[in-house]
PDB file of C-alpha atoms in Angstrom:
ATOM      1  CA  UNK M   1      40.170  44.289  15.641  1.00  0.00           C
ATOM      2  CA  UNK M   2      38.797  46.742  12.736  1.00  0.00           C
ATOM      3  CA  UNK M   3      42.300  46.314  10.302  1.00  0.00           C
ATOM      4  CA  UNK M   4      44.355  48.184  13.925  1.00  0.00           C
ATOM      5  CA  UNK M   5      47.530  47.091  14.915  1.00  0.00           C
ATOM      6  CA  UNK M   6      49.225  48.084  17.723  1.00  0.00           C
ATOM      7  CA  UNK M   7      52.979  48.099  18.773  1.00  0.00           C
ATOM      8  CA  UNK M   8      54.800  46.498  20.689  1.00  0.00           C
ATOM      9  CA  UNK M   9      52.144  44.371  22.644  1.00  0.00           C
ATOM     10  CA  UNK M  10      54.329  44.601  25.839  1.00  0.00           C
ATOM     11  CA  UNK M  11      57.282  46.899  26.885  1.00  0.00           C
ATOM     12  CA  UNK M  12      58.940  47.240  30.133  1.00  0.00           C
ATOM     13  CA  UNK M  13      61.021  50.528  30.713  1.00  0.00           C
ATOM     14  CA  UNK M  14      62.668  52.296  33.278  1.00  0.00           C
ATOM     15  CA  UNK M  15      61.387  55.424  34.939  1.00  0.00           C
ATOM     16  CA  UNK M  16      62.401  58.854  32.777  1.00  0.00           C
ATOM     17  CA  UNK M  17      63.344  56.637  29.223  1.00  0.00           C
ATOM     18  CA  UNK M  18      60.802  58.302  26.067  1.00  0.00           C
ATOM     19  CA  UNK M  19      58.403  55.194  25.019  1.00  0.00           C
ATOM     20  CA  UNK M  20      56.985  55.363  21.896  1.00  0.00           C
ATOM     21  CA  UNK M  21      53.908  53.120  21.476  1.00  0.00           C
ATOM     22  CA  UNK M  22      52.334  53.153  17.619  1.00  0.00           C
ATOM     23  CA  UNK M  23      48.826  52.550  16.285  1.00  0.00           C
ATOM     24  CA  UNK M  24      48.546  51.348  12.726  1.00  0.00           C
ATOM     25  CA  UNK M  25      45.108  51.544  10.677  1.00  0.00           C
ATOM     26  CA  UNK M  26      44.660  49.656   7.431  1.00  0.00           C
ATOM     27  CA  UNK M  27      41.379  51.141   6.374  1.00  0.00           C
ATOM     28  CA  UNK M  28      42.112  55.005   6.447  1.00  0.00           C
ATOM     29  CA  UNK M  29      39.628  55.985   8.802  1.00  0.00           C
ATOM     30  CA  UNK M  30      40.103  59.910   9.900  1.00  0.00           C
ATOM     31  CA  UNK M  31      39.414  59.683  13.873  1.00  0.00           C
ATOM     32  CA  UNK M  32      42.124  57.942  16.200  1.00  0.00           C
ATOM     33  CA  UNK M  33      41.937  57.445  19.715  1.00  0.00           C
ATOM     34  CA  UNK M  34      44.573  56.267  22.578  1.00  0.00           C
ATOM     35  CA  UNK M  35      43.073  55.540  25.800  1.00  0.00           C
ATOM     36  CA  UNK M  36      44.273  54.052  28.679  1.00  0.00           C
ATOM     37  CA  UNK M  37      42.950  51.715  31.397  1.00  0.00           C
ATOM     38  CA  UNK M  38      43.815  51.427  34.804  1.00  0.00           C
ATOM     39  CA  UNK M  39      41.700  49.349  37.590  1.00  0.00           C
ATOM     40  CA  UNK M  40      39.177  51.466  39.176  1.00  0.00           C
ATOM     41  CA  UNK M  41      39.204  53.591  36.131  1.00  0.00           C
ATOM     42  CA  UNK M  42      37.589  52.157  33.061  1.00  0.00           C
ATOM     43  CA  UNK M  43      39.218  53.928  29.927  1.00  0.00           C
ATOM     44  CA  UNK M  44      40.867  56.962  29.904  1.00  0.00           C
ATOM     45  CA  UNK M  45      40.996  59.457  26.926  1.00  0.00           C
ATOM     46  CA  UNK M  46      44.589  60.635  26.313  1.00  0.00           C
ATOM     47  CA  UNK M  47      44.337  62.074  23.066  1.00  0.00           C
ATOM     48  CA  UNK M  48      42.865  61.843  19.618  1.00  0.00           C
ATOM     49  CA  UNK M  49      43.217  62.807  16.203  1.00  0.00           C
ATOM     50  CA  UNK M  50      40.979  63.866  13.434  1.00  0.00           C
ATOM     51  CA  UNK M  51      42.796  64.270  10.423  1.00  0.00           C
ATOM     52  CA  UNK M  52      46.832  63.790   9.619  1.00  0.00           C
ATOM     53  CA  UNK M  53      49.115  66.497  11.763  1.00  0.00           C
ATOM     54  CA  UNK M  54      44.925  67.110  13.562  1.00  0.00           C
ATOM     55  CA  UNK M  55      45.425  65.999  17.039  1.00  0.00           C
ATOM     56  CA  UNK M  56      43.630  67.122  20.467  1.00  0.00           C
ATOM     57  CA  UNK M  57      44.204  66.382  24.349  1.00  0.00           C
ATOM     58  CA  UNK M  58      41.734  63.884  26.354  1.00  0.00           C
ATOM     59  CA  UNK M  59      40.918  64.365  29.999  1.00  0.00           C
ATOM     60  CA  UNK M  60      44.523  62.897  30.933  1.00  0.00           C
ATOM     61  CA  UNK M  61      46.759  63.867  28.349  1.00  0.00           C
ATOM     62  CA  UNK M  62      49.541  65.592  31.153  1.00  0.00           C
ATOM     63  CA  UNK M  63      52.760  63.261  30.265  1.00  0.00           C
ATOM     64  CA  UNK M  64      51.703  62.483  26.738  1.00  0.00           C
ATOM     65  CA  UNK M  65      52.226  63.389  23.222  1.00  0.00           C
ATOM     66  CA  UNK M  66      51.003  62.387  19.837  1.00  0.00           C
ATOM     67  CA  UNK M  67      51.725  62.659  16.543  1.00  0.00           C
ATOM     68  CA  UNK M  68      49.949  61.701  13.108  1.00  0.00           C
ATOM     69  CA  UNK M  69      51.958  62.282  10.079  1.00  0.00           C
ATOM     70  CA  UNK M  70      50.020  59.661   8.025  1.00  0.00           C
ATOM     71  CA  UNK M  71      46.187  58.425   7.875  1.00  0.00           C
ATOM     72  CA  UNK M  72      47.374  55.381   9.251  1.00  0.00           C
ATOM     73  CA  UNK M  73      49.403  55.424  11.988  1.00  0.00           C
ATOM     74  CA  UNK M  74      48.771  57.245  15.118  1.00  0.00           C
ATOM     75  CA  UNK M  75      52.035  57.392  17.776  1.00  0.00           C
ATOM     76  CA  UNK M  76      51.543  58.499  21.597  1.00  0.00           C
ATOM     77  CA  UNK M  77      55.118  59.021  23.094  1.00  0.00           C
ATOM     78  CA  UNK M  78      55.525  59.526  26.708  1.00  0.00           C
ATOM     79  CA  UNK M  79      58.828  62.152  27.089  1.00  0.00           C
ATOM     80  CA  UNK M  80      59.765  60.716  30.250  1.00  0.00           C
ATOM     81  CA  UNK M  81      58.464  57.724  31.654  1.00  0.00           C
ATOM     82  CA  UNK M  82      56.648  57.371  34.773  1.00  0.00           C
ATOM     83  CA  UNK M  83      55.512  54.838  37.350  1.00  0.00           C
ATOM     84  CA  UNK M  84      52.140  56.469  36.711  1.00  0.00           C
ATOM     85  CA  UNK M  85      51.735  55.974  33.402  1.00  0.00           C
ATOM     86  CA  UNK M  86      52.537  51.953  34.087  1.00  0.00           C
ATOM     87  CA  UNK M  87      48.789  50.945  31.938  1.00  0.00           C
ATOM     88  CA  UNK M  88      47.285  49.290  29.564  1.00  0.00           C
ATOM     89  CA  UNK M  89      47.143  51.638  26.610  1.00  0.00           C
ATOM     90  CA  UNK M  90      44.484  51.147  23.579  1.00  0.00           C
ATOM     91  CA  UNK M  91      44.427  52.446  20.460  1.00  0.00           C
ATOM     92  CA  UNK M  92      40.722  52.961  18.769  1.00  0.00           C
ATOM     93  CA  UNK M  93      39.308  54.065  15.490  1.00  0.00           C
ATOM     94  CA  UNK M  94      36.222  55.653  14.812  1.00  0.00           C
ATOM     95  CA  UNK M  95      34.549  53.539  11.107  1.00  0.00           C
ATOM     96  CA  UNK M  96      31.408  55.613  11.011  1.00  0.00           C
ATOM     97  CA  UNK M  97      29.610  59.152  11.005  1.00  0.00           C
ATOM     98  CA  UNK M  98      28.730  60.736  14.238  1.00  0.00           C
ATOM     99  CA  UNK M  99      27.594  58.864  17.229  1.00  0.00           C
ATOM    100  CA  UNK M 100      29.300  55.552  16.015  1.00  0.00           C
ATOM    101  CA  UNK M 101      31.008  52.678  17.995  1.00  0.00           C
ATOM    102  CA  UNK M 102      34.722  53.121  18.361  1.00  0.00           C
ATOM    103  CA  UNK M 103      36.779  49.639  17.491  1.00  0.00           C
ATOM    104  CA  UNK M 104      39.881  48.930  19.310  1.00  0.00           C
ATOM    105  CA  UNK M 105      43.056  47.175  19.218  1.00  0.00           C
ATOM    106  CA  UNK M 106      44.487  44.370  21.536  1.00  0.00           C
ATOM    107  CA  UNK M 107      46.353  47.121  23.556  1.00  0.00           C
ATOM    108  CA  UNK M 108      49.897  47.618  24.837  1.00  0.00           C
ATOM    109  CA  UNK M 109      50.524  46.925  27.866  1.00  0.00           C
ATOM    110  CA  UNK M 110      53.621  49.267  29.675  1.00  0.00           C
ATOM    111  CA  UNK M 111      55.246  49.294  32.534  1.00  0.00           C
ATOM    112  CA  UNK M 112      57.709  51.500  34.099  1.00  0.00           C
ATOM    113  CA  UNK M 113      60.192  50.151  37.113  1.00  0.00           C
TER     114      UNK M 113
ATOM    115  CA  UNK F   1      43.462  43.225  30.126  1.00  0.00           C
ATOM    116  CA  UNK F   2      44.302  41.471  33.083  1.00  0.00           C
ATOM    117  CA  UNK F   3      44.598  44.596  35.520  1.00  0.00           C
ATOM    118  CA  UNK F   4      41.161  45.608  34.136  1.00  0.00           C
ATOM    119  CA  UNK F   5      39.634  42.809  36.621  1.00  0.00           C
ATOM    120  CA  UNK F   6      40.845  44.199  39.993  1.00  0.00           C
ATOM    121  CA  UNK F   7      38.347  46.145  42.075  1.00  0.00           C
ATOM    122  CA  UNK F   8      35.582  45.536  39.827  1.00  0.00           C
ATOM    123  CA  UNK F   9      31.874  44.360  40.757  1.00  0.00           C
ATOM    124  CA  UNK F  10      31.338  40.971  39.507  1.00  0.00           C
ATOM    125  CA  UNK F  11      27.748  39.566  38.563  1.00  0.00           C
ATOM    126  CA  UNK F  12      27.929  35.494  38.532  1.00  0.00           C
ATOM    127  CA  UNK F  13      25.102  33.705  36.865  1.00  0.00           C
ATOM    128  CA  UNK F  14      24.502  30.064  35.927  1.00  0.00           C
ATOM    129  CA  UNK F  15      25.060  29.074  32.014  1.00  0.00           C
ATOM    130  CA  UNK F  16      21.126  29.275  30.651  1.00  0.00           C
ATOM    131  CA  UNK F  17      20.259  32.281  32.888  1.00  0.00           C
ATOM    132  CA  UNK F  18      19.525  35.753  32.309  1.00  0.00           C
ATOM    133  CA  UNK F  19      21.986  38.413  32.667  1.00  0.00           C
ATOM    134  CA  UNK F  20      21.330  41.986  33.933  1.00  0.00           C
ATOM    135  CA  UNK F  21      24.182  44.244  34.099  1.00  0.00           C
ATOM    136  CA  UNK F  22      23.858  48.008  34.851  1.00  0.00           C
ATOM    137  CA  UNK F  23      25.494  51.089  34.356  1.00  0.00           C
ATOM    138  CA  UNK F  24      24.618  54.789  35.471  1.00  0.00           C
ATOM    139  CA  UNK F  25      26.287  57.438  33.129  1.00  0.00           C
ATOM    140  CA  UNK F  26      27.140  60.443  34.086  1.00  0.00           C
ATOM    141  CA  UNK F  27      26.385  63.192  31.812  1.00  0.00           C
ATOM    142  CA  UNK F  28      22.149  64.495  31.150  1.00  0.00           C
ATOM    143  CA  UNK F  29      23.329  65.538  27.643  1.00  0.00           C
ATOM    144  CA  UNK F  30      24.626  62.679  26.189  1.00  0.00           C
ATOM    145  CA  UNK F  31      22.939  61.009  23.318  1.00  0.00           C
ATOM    146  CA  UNK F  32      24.364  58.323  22.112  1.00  0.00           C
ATOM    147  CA  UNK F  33      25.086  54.675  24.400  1.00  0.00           C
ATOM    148  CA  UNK F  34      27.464  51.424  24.133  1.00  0.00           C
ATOM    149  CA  UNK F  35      27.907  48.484  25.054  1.00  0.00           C
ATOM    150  CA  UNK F  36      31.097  46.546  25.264  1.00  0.00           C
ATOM    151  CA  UNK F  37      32.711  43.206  25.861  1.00  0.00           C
ATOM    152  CA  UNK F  38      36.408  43.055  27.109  1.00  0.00           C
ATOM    153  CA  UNK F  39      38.107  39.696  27.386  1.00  0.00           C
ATOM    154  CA  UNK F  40      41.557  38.996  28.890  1.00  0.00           C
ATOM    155  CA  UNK F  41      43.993  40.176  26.685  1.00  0.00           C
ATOM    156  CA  UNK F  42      41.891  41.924  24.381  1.00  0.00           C
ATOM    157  CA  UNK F  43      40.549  45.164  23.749  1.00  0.00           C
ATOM    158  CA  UNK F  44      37.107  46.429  24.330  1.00  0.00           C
ATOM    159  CA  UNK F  45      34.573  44.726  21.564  1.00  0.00           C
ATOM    160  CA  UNK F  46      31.312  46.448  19.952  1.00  0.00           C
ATOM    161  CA  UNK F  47      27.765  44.579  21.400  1.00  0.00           C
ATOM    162  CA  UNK F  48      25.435  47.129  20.890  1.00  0.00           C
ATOM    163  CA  UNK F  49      24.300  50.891  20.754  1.00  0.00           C
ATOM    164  CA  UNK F  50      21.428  52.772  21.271  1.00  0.00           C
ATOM    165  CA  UNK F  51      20.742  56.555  20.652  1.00  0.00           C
ATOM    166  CA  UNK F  52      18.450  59.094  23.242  1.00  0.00           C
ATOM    167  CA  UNK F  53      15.525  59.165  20.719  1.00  0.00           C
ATOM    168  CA  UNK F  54      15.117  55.125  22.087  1.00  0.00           C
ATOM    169  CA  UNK F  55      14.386  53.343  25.527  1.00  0.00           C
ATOM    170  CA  UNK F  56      14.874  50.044  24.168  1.00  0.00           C
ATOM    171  CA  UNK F  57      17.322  48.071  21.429  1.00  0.00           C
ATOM    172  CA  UNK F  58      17.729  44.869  20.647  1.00  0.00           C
ATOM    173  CA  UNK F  59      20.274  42.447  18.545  1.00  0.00           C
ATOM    174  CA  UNK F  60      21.488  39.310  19.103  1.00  0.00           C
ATOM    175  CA  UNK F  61      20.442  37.692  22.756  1.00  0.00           C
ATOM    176  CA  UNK F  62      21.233  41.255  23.848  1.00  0.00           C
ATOM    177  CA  UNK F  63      18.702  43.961  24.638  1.00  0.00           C
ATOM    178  CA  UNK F  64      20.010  47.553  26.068  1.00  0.00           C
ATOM    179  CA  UNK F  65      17.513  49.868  27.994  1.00  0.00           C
ATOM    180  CA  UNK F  66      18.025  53.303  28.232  1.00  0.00           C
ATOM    181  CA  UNK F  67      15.987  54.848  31.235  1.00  0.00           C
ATOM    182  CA  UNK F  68      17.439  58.433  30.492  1.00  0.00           C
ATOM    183  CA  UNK F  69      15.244  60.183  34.117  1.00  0.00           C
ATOM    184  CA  UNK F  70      17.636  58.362  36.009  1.00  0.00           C
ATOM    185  CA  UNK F  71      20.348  58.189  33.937  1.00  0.00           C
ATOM    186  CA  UNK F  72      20.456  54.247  33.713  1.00  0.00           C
ATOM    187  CA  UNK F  73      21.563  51.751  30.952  1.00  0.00           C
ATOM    188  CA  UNK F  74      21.470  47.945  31.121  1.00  0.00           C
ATOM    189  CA  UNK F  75      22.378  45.382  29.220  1.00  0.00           C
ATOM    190  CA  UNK F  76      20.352  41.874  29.125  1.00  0.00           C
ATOM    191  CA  UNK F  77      22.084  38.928  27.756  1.00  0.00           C
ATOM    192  CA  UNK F  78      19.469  35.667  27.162  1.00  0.00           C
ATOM    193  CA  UNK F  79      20.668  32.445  28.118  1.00  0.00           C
ATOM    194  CA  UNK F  80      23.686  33.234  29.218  1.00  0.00           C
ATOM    195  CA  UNK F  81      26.652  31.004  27.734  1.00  0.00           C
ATOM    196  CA  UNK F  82      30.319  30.510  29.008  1.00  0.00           C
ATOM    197  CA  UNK F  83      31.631  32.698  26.136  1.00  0.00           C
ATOM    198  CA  UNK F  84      30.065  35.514  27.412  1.00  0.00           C
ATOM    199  CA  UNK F  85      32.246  35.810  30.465  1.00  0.00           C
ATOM    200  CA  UNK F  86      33.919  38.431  30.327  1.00  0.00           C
ATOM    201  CA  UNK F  87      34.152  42.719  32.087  1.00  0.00           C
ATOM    202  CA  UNK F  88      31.720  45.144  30.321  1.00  0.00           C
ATOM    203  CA  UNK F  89      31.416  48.504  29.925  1.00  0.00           C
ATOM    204  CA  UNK F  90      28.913  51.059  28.983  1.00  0.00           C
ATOM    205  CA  UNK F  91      30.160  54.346  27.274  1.00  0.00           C
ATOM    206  CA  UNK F  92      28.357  57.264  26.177  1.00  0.00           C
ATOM    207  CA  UNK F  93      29.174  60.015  23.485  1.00  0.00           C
ATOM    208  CA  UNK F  94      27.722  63.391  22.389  1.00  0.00           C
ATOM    209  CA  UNK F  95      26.833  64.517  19.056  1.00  0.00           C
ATOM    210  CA  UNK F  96      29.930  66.582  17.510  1.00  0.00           C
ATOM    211  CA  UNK F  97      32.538  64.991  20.042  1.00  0.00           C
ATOM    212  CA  UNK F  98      33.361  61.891  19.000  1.00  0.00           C
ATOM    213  CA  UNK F  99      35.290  60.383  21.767  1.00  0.00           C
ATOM    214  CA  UNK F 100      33.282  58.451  24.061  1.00  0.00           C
ATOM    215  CA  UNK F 101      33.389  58.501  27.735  1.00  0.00           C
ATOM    216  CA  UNK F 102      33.316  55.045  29.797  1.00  0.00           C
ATOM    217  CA  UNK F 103      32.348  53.616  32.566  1.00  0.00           C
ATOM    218  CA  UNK F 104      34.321  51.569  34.932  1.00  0.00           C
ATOM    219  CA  UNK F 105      33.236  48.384  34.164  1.00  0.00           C
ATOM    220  CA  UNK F 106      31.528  44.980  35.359  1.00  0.00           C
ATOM    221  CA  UNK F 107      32.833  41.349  35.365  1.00  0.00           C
ATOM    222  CA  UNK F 108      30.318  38.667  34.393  1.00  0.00           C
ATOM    223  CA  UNK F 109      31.113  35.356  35.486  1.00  0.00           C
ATOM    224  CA  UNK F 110      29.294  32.338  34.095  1.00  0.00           C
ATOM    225  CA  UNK F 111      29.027  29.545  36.102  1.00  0.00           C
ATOM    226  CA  UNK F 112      28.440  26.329  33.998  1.00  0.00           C
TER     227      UNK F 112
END
């Protein structure tokens, strides 16, 4: 899992609630990714981050926002909770130069009644 | 990682066999190709890569071709073993964006 943790590993939460989900790094890599996967859709870019308070939107970032304070921890918080964004979500770092593989974490996975 | 095995095409091969498992990407100006390996419960794990200036890579009882006319990857796993059942995915990236786009996936199922 490349030193990432993410948290919590499962949440349940009811439709309009703010969710929080956090991605911690251990090895102080710049680039941080959350994703999300849904059936039928492979993995979804929601945002990423290259550098602390350096973030950018992903192809589906409409519901989500994120924040990076430190190197180490990334945080994607959804204002208001939808059935939509029920998902796995995944947190990756990037470990090399350009054109390198991305390493994930185990995921989170959310859903909203 | 369970969800991520609903609607997807499954390849089943005996344990010994080889594995083929394709993947068309989607944009002419990428440069730069993955391979992953997703098991239940876990996130997506690293197999191999290959960049445009190659057709062909090998590593570990894994080869990936890149046929880049018809915008076509594949993986090829020798002797296929029980551990390797699992969904995989290709992804691709550009140079100077690192993010990397994927595609939807294919679950290998390794009959023993």
């Amino acid at each position: 899992d490349a030193g990432i943790t993410q948290s919590p590993r499962h949440k349940v939460t009811e439709t309009g609630t703010p969710v929080t989900l956090r991605c911690h790094q251990t090895e102080n890599h710049r680039y941080m990714y959350w994703y999300r996967q849904d059936p039928g859709h492979g993995l979804r870019l929601i945002h990423y981050s290259y550098g602390v308070k350096d973030t950018d939107k992903g192809e589906v970032s409409d519901g989500y926002s994120v924040s990076r304070s430190k190197t180490e921890d990334f945080l994607l918080t959804l204002e208001s909770a939808t059935s939509s964004q029920t998902s796995v979500y995944f947190c990756a770092i990037s470990v090399g130069t350009d054109n390198s593989p991305l390493h994930f974490g185990n995921g989170t996975r959310l859903t909203v009644t | 990682g369970e969800s991520v095995g609903l609607h997807l095409p499954t390849l089943s091969v005996q344990e010994g066999d080889n594995s083929i498992i394709n993947c068309a990407y989607s944009n002419s100006a990428s440069d730069y190709f993955i391979w992953y390996k997703q098991e239940s419960g876990k996130g997506p794990q690293f197999i191999i890569d290959i960049r445009s200036n190659m057709d062909k890579r090998q590593g570990q009882r894994v080869t990936v071709l890149l046929n880049k006319t018809v915008k076509h990857l594949s993986l090829q796993i020798a002797a296929t073993q029980p551990g390797d059942s699992a969904v995989y995915f290709c992804a691709e990236g550009l140079t100077g964006r690192r993010a990397l786009t994927f595609g939807s996936g294919t679950r290998l199922q390794v009959q023993p």
